[in-house]
Coordinates of C-alpha atoms and ligand atoms in Angstrom, one line a residue:
X177 CA 0.3 49.0 92.3
X178 CA -2.2 49.4 94.0
X179 CA -5.2 48.4 96.6
X180 CA -8.2 50.2 96.9
X181 CA -11.5 50.0 99.0
X182 CA -14.9 50.9 98.5
X183 CA -17.1 50.5 101.5
X184 CA -20.5 53.0 100.1
X185 CA -22.7 50.5 100.8
X186 CA -21.6 49.4 104.1
X187 CA -23.3 53.0 105.0
X188 CA -26.7 54.8 105.7
X189 CA -26.3 56.9 103.0
X190 CA -26.0 54.3 100.3
X191 CA -28.5 51.5 101.8
X192 CA -32.2 52.0 102.0
X193 CA -34.3 51.2 105.0
X194 CA -32.8 52.6 107.8
X195 CA -29.8 50.0 107.0
X196 CA -26.0 50.8 107.1
X197 CA -23.7 52.7 109.4
X198 CA -24.3 56.0 109.8
X199 CA -21.9 58.9 109.9
X200 CA -22.2 59.4 113.8
X201 CA -21.1 56.2 114.1
X202 CA -18.3 56.1 111.8
X203 CA -16.8 59.8 113.0
X204 CA -17.4 58.8 116.6
X205 CA -15.4 55.4 115.9
X206 CA -12.2 57.5 115.4
X207 CA -12.0 58.2 119.0
X208 CA -11.3 53.9 119.9
X209 CA -9.8 52.9 116.5
X210 CA -7.1 55.8 117.5
X211 CA -7.0 54.3 120.9
X212 CA -6.9 50.7 119.1
X213 CA -3.6 52.0 116.6
X214 CA -1.3 53.0 119.1
X215 CA -2.2 50.1 121.5
X216 CA -1.4 48.1 118.3
X217 CA 2.0 49.6 117.0
X218 CA 3.2 50.3 120.0
X219 CA 3.8 46.7 120.2
X220 CA 6.2 46.4 117.8
X221 CA 8.4 44.1 119.9
X222 CA 5.7 41.4 120.9
X223 CA 3.6 42.2 117.5
X224 CA 6.4 40.2 115.1
X225 CA 4.3 40.6 112.1
X226 CA 4.3 43.9 112.5
X227 CA 8.4 43.5 111.5
X228 CA 8.3 40.3 108.8
X229 CA 8.2 42.4 105.7
X230 CA 11.2 45.0 106.5
X231 CA 13.2 41.1 108.6
X232 CA 15.6 40.6 105.7
X233 CA 17.5 38.1 107.7
X234 CA 14.5 36.3 108.1
X235 CA 13.8 36.3 104.4
X236 CA 17.6 35.4 103.6
X237 CA 17.2 32.4 105.7
X238 CA 14.4 31.2 104.0
X239 CA 16.3 32.1 100.8
X240 CA 19.2 30.4 101.7
X241 CA 17.8 27.0 102.5
X242 CA 15.8 27.9 98.7
X243 CA 18.9 27.8 97.5
X244 CA 20.4 25.1 98.4
X245 CA 17.9 22.1 97.4
X246 CA 17.8 24.3 94.2
X247 CA 17.3 21.4 91.7
X248 CA 17.6 18.8 94.1
X249 CA 13.7 17.8 94.3
X250 CA 10.8 16.9 92.5
X251 CA 8.3 17.6 95.0
X252 CA 7.8 19.6 99.0
X253 CA 5.4 17.4 101.1
X254 CA 5.0 19.9 103.8
X255 CA 3.9 18.6 106.9
X256 CA 1.5 21.1 109.5
X257 CA -2.1 22.5 110.4
X258 CA -4.1 25.9 111.1
X259 CA -1.3 28.8 110.8
X260 CA 1.7 26.5 109.4
X261 CA -0.8 25.7 106.3
X262 CA -3.4 28.2 105.6
X263 CA -0.7 30.5 104.8
X264 CA 1.7 27.9 102.2
X265 CA -1.4 27.0 100.6
X266 CA -3.0 30.5 99.6
X267 CA 0.2 31.3 98.6
X268 CA 0.4 28.8 96.5
X269 CA -3.3 29.5 95.0
X270 CA -2.8 32.7 94.4
X271 CA 0.6 33.0 93.4
X272 CA 1.6 29.5 90.9
X273 CA 0.1 29.2 88.1
X274 CA -3.1 27.0 88.6
X275 CA -3.4 22.9 88.6
X276 CA 0.5 24.1 89.8
X277 CA 1.4 20.1 90.5
X278 CA 0.0 19.1 87.5
X279 CA 2.6 21.0 85.2
X280 CA 5.3 19.3 84.0
X281 CA 8.9 20.2 85.7
X282 CA 9.6 23.0 82.2
X283 CA 6.0 24.4 83.0
X284 CA 7.4 24.6 86.5
X285 CA 9.9 26.6 85.5
X286 CA 11.9 23.4 87.3
X287 CA 10.4 23.6 90.8
X288 CA 9.3 21.7 93.1
X289 CA 5.3 20.9 93.3
X290 CA 4.0 21.0 96.3
X291 CA 1.8 19.0 98.6
X292 CA 0.2 20.7 102.2
X293 CA -0.9 17.7 104.3
X294 CA -3.5 19.7 106.6
X295 CA -4.7 17.0 108.3
X296 CA -4.4 13.9 110.2
X297 CA -6.9 11.8 107.7
X298 CA -5.2 8.7 106.9
X299 CA -6.7 7.9 103.3
X300 CA -5.3 11.3 102.6
X301 CA -1.8 10.8 103.8
X302 CA -1.5 7.4 102.8
X303 CA -3.0 8.3 98.9
X304 CA 0.0 11.7 98.7
X305 CA 3.0 8.8 100.1
X306 CA 1.7 6.6 97.1
X307 CA 2.0 9.0 94.5
X308 CA 5.0 10.8 96.1
X309 CA 9.3 9.5 95.2
X310 CA 10.4 10.3 98.4
X311 CA 13.8 9.5 96.8
X312 CA 13.1 13.1 95.2
X313 CA 10.8 14.5 98.4
X314 CA 12.0 17.5 100.3
X315 CA 10.5 17.1 103.7
X316 CA 9.2 20.6 105.3
X317 CA 7.6 19.9 109.1
X318 CA 6.7 23.3 109.7
X319 CA 4.9 23.6 113.3
X320 CA 5.3 27.3 115.1
X321 CA 6.0 25.2 118.9
X322 CA 6.8 22.2 117.5
X323 CA 4.8 19.9 119.2
X324 CA 1.0 20.2 118.1
X325 CA -0.4 16.6 117.7
X326 CA -2.0 16.2 114.2
X327 CA 1.8 17.9 112.6
X328 CA 4.0 15.1 115.2
X329 CA 1.5 12.0 114.2
X330 CA 2.5 13.7 110.4
X331 CA 5.6 13.9 110.9
X332 CA 6.2 10.1 112.3
X333 CA 4.6 8.4 109.6
X334 CA 6.5 10.5 106.9
X335 CA 9.9 9.3 108.3
X336 CA 9.0 6.2 108.3
X337 CA 8.3 6.1 104.7
X338 CA 11.1 8.3 104.3
X339 CA 13.7 6.1 106.6
X340 CA 11.9 3.0 104.0
X341 CA 12.5 5.0 100.8
X342 CA 16.3 6.5 101.3
X343 CA 17.3 4.3 104.2
X344 CA 17.7 6.1 108.1
X345 CA 21.1 8.4 107.3
X346 CA 19.8 9.5 104.0
X347 CA 16.7 10.6 105.3
X348 CA 18.0 13.7 107.6
X349 CA 18.7 14.9 104.3
X350 CA 15.3 15.1 102.7
X351 CA 14.1 17.0 105.7
X352 CA 13.7 20.8 107.0
X353 CA 12.5 22.1 110.0
X354 CA 10.1 25.5 110.8
X355 CA 9.7 26.2 113.6
X356 CA 10.3 28.1 117.4
X357 CA 13.9 29.3 117.9
X358 CA 14.6 27.8 121.1
X359 CA 12.0 25.0 122.1
X360 CA 10.0 22.1 121.4
X361 CA 9.6 18.4 120.0
X362 CA 10.9 19.8 116.6
X363 CA 14.0 21.8 117.9
X364 CA 15.3 19.4 120.0
X365 CA 15.3 16.6 117.2
X366 CA 16.8 18.7 115.0
X367 CA 19.4 19.7 117.5
X368 CA 20.4 15.8 118.3
X369 CA 20.2 15.2 114.5
X370 CA 21.9 18.0 112.8
X371 CA 18.6 18.5 111.0
X372 CA 18.6 21.7 108.9
X373 CA 16.0 24.8 110.7
X374 CA 14.3 28.0 109.3
X375 CA 13.1 29.9 113.0
X376 CA 9.9 31.3 113.0
X377 CA 10.7 34.0 115.6
X378 CA 8.9 33.9 119.3
X379 CA 6.9 36.7 118.7
X380 CA 5.1 35.4 116.0
X381 CA 2.1 33.2 115.8
X382 CA 0.7 30.7 114.0
X383 CA -1.8 32.4 112.2
X384 CA -0.1 35.4 111.9
X385 CA 3.3 34.1 110.4
X386 CA 2.8 33.6 107.1
X387 CA 5.2 36.2 106.0
X388 CA 7.7 34.5 108.5
X389 CA 9.3 31.3 106.8
X390 CA 6.5 29.4 107.6
X391 CA 4.9 30.8 104.0
X392 CA 8.1 32.4 102.3
X393 CA 10.8 29.0 102.3
X394 CA 7.7 27.2 100.6
X395 CA 7.1 29.9 98.3
X396 CA 10.5 30.8 97.5
X397 CA 11.2 26.9 96.6
X398 CA 8.0 27.5 94.1
X399 CA 10.0 30.2 92.6
X400 CA 7.5 33.0 94.2
X401 CA 8.7 36.7 94.4
X402 CA 8.9 36.8 97.5
X403 CA 10.9 39.8 97.6
X404 CA 7.7 41.6 96.5
X405 CA 5.4 39.7 99.0
X406 CA 7.1 41.3 101.3
X407 CA 7.4 44.7 99.3
X408 CA 3.6 44.1 99.5
X409 CA 3.2 43.5 103.4
X410 CA 5.6 46.7 104.2
X411 CA 3.4 49.4 101.7
X412 CA 0.8 47.9 104.1
X413 CA 1.9 48.2 106.7
X414 CA 3.6 51.6 106.0
X415 CA -0.2 53.2 105.1
X416 CA -1.2 51.7 108.6
X417 CA 0.6 54.0 110.2
X418 CA -1.8 57.2 109.7
X419 CA -4.3 57.1 112.8
X420 CA -7.0 58.8 110.4
X421 CA -9.6 55.8 109.6
X422 CA -9.8 57.2 105.1
X423 CA -6.2 56.8 105.0
X424 CA -5.8 53.0 107.3
X425 CA -7.1 50.3 104.8
X426 CA -7.0 47.9 107.8
X427 CA -8.2 50.2 110.2
X428 CA -11.4 50.9 108.1
X429 CA -11.3 47.3 107.6
X430 CA -11.6 46.5 110.6
X431 CA -14.0 49.5 112.1
X432 CA -16.9 48.5 109.7
X433 CA -16.8 45.4 110.8
X434 CA -16.6 45.9 114.4
X435 CA -19.7 48.4 114.0
X436 CA -21.5 46.1 111.7
X437 CA -21.1 43.3 114.7
X438 CA -21.5 45.9 117.3
X439 CA -24.6 48.1 116.1
X440 CA -25.9 46.8 113.2
X441 CA -26.2 42.8 114.2
X442 CA -23.9 41.7 111.6
X443 CA -22.4 38.8 113.5
X444 CA -21.5 37.1 109.5
X445 CA -18.6 38.2 107.8
X446 CA -17.8 36.8 104.3
X447 CA -15.0 37.3 102.5
X448 CA -16.0 36.7 98.3
X449 CA -12.9 37.4 96.2
X450 CA -14.2 37.1 92.2
X451 CA -10.7 35.5 91.0
X452 CA -9.9 31.4 91.6
X453 CA -6.8 32.3 92.5
X454 CA -8.1 34.2 95.7
X455 CA -9.7 31.3 97.0
X456 CA -7.7 30.5 99.3
X457 CA -7.0 33.5 100.6
X458 CA -11.0 33.4 101.8
X459 CA -9.8 30.2 103.9
X460 CA -6.6 32.0 105.5
X461 CA -8.5 34.6 106.5
X462 CA -11.8 32.9 108.4
X463 CA -9.1 30.8 110.9
X464 CA -6.5 35.0 111.5
X465 CA -10.1 36.2 112.0
X466 CA -12.0 33.5 114.0
X467 CA -9.7 31.9 115.9
X468 CA -8.5 35.5 117.0
X469 CA -11.3 37.1 117.7
X470 CA -13.4 34.3 118.9
X471 CA -12.9 34.8 122.6
X472 CA -14.3 35.1 126.0
X473 CA -13.9 38.4 128.2
X474 CA -12.9 38.5 131.2
X475 CA -16.3 39.8 132.1
X476 CA -17.9 36.4 131.3
X477 CA -19.5 37.6 128.3
X478 CA -19.0 36.0 124.0
X479 CA -17.7 38.2 120.9
X480 CA -16.0 37.2 118.0
X481 CA -17.9 37.8 114.5
X482 CA -17.9 34.5 112.2
X483 CA -16.3 34.9 108.9
X484 CA -17.3 33.1 106.2
X485 CA -15.7 32.4 103.0
X486 CA -16.9 32.4 99.7
X487 CA -16.2 32.7 95.7
X488 CA -17.6 34.4 93.5
X489 CA -19.3 34.0 90.8
X490 CA -19.2 30.3 92.0
X491 CA -20.8 31.2 94.7
X492 CA -23.9 32.7 93.7
X493 CA -25.4 29.7 93.0
X494 CA -25.0 28.7 96.7
X495 CA -24.9 31.5 99.1
X496 CA -25.7 34.9 97.9
X497 CA -29.8 34.0 98.1
X498 CA -28.7 33.5 101.8
X499 CA -26.9 36.8 101.9
X500 CA -29.9 38.5 99.8
X501 CA -32.9 37.3 101.7
X502 CA -31.5 35.3 104.5
X503 CA -31.2 36.8 108.4
X504 CA -29.8 40.7 108.0
X505 CA -26.8 39.1 110.6
X506 CA -23.6 39.5 108.0
X507 CA -21.8 41.7 105.7
X508 CA -19.8 40.9 102.3
X509 CA -16.7 41.8 101.5
X510 CA -15.9 41.4 97.9
X511 CA -12.4 41.3 96.0
X512 CA -12.1 42.8 92.7
X513 CA -8.9 42.1 90.1
X514 CA -8.9 45.1 88.0
X515 CA -6.7 43.9 85.6
X516 CA -7.1 39.6 84.9
X517 CA -4.5 37.3 83.3
X518 CA -6.3 36.2 79.6
X519 CA -9.1 38.0 79.1
X520 CA -11.4 35.3 77.4
X521 CA -13.0 36.5 74.6
X522 CA -16.2 35.0 74.0
X523 CA -17.3 33.8 71.1
X524 CA -19.7 35.3 69.1
X525 CA -21.6 32.0 68.3
X526 CA -25.2 31.1 68.3
X527 CA -26.4 34.7 68.0
X528 CA -29.5 34.4 67.2
X529 CA -30.1 32.1 71.0
X530 CA -31.0 35.0 73.3
X531 CA -29.7 33.0 75.7
X532 CA -26.7 33.3 74.4
X533 CA -25.6 36.1 71.2
X534 CA -25.9 39.0 73.5
X535 CA -22.3 37.1 74.9
X536 CA -20.5 37.1 72.6
X537 CA -18.0 39.8 71.9
X538 CA -17.7 40.3 75.6
X539 CA -14.8 38.5 77.9
X540 CA -14.5 36.4 80.8
X541 CA -12.9 38.8 82.4
X542 CA -16.0 41.5 81.9
X543 CA -18.1 38.7 82.8
X544 CA -17.4 38.3 86.2
X545 CA -16.3 41.7 86.5
X546 CA -19.7 42.7 85.7
X547 CA -21.4 40.0 88.1
X548 CA -19.2 40.9 91.2
X549 CA -20.5 44.5 90.8
X550 CA -24.2 43.3 89.7
X551 CA -24.2 41.1 93.0
X552 CA -22.8 44.2 95.2
X553 CA -25.6 47.1 93.6
X554 CA -27.9 43.9 94.7
X555 CA -27.2 43.9 97.6
X556 CA -27.2 47.6 98.7
X557 CA -30.1 47.7 96.6
X558 CA -32.1 45.3 98.7
X559 CA -30.5 46.6 102.3
X560 CA -27.3 44.2 102.8
X561 CA -24.0 45.8 103.9
X562 CA -21.1 45.6 101.4
X563 CA -18.0 46.5 100.4
X564 CA -15.7 46.2 97.5
X565 CA -11.5 45.7 97.7
X566 CA -10.0 46.5 94.4
X567 CA -6.5 45.1 93.7
X568 CA -5.3 45.9 90.6
X569 CA -3.5 42.1 90.0
X570 CA -3.1 38.5 91.5
X571 CA 0.7 39.2 91.9
X572 CA 2.7 38.9 95.4
X573 CA 2.8 42.7 95.4
X574 CA 0.0 42.5 96.3
X575 CA -1.0 39.5 98.3
X576 CA 1.7 40.6 100.2
X577 CA -0.2 43.5 100.9
X578 CA -3.8 41.7 101.1
X579 CA -2.8 39.1 103.7
X580 CA -0.6 42.8 105.8
X581 CA -4.3 44.7 105.3
X582 CA -5.3 41.8 107.2
X583 CA -3.1 40.8 109.6
X584 CA -3.8 44.4 110.7
X585 CA -7.0 44.5 110.1
X586 CA -7.3 41.5 113.1
X587 CA -5.2 42.9 115.6
X588 CA -6.8 46.4 115.1
X589 CA -10.3 44.2 115.3
X590 CA -9.0 42.6 118.9
X591 CA -8.5 46.1 120.9
X592 CA -12.2 47.2 119.9
X593 CA -13.1 44.2 120.7
X594 CA -10.9 44.0 124.0
X595 CA -9.6 40.9 123.6
X596 CA -6.8 39.6 123.3
X597 CA -6.2 38.3 119.5
X598 CA -3.3 36.8 119.8
X599 CA -3.9 33.4 122.0
X600 CA -6.5 30.6 121.6
X601 CA -6.7 29.3 124.9
X602 CA -11.0 27.8 123.3
X603 CA -8.8 25.3 121.9
X604 CA -6.8 23.7 124.8
X605 CA -9.6 21.6 126.7
X606 CA -10.8 19.8 123.4
X607 CA -6.7 19.2 122.9
X608 CA -6.2 17.8 126.3
X609 CA -9.1 15.5 126.0
X610 CA -8.0 14.0 122.9
X611 CA -4.1 14.0 125.0
X612 CA -6.0 12.2 127.6
X613 CA -7.2 9.8 125.5
X614 CA -4.3 9.5 124.0
X615 CA -2.0 8.8 127.0
X616 CA 0.2 11.7 127.1
X617 CA 1.4 12.0 130.7
X618 CA 0.5 14.8 132.3
X619 CA -2.9 15.0 131.4
X620 CA -4.4 12.8 134.1
X621 CA -6.4 16.2 135.3
X622 CA -8.2 15.6 131.9
X623 CA -8.9 12.9 132.0
X624 CA -10.9 13.3 135.1
X625 CA -12.1 16.1 133.6
X626 CA -13.1 13.6 130.8
X627 CA -14.7 10.7 132.7
X628 CA -17.1 13.5 134.7
X629 CA -18.8 13.7 131.2
X630 CA -22.3 12.6 130.8
X631 CA -22.1 9.7 129.2
X632 CA -24.4 8.9 125.7
X633 CA -28.1 8.3 126.7
X634 CA -29.9 5.9 124.6
X635 CA -32.7 7.8 124.6
X636 CA -30.7 10.6 122.6
X637 CA -29.4 8.7 120.6
X638 CA -30.3 6.3 117.4
Ligands
PA5_753 O1 -2.8 30.3 114.7 C1 -2.1 29.4 115.4 O2 -1.5 29.4 116.4 C2 -2.6 28.3 115.9 O3 -3.4 27.9 114.5 C3 -1.5 27.3 114.4 O4 -1.4 27.7 113.9 C4 -1.4 26.3 115.1 O5 -2.7 25.1 116.0 C5 -0.7 25.1 114.6 O6 0.2 25.4 115.6 P1 1.6 24.8 115.4 O7 2.0 26.4 114.2 O8 2.2 25.1 116.7 O9 2.1 23.7 115.2

């Protein structure tokens, strides 16, 4: 079980035309990294994600609920948004067999399907509700704050539908809330109605919560090996105790991206797994990196690399042209998978047709790996920064390690940029405007500010 990281193609020694991080820049980054490392690891009491992998009491709380409902439901419907949805989606895509929700009960070994409503588009919600037999559905309402507008709207609609389907008295048995231990509307409702709840520790924020019950409970319900997931994360946390950059993978990742951005103008940071199961991991990473690092600093300047998800080989036919010849403002981090399930032997057929003949006898696994290496090499040959993270296989252990790698890297990067990676003040104003328009009490000042905004001008509209 191992993860390796090859960042040769980020370095000046490998890239042509004077591109790349110099050895001096890399060596000099050791000091700011040591500071960042100390700052992050001194905060185990308030950065709860650091200790999630070893929090057995928390793990048991999810397993107890999973055991309690086992065999009773065909479907799990998860209501949540942002960090409360992206982690569970990434876990399902990576660790359940492909097209999980289309498999028969036997193919799913009796475990339920998982549906995630992560938006308030009415068409998606009504389509999902129309497909589900709510009498056989468990609804997980996931919200750290316990009051997020989208999740609360979903909850009200789904709760009504549940009451209509199974009766008001039974509806509560179909609900589990995953929320803050003390505060928030969900917690109040749960207390009043005796709804089963699982805690998200107070010191774990939304986008850092995948290894809390936010991800662990749905994963356990789908039969994912959650202990292996946490063991992989624990191993990454243990490795990250080391301050030497060459021995601290999350640290190396953070420093390389930070240097690329601040010293080489590589502001767009692409995460490109060459594996379908990791497609949604890239989306999860995007939220983590963007919401944590895009910040206004105290001196009024703005920082924040822009994360971009891609998927190999698919996006070789979409985004790679831009990565190769577009602005030199990107880094690409590939995720390669060494061992793939079912390598997919390509049959020898049409041997006389040059476009097909050379493929016979190779495997799809070989093809996708070669394409990844070829793309990395091509980017390097044109002076484009790239690095490759390799995992032995996509399983629970490696996914846990990858997720903790990115969470730690985000925390280190926050320190390197000199910002707070754990808040998100920038989303507040839009929320307040929405509350004002919806008539939520206490939003009178936002209403005034909204009303004072410039009105659409006919000359600028068509
Ligand atoms: O990372 C974050 O804090 C956010 O993206 C949240 O996950 C998102 O806003 C949902 O919040 P909550 O879980 O409180 O409903």
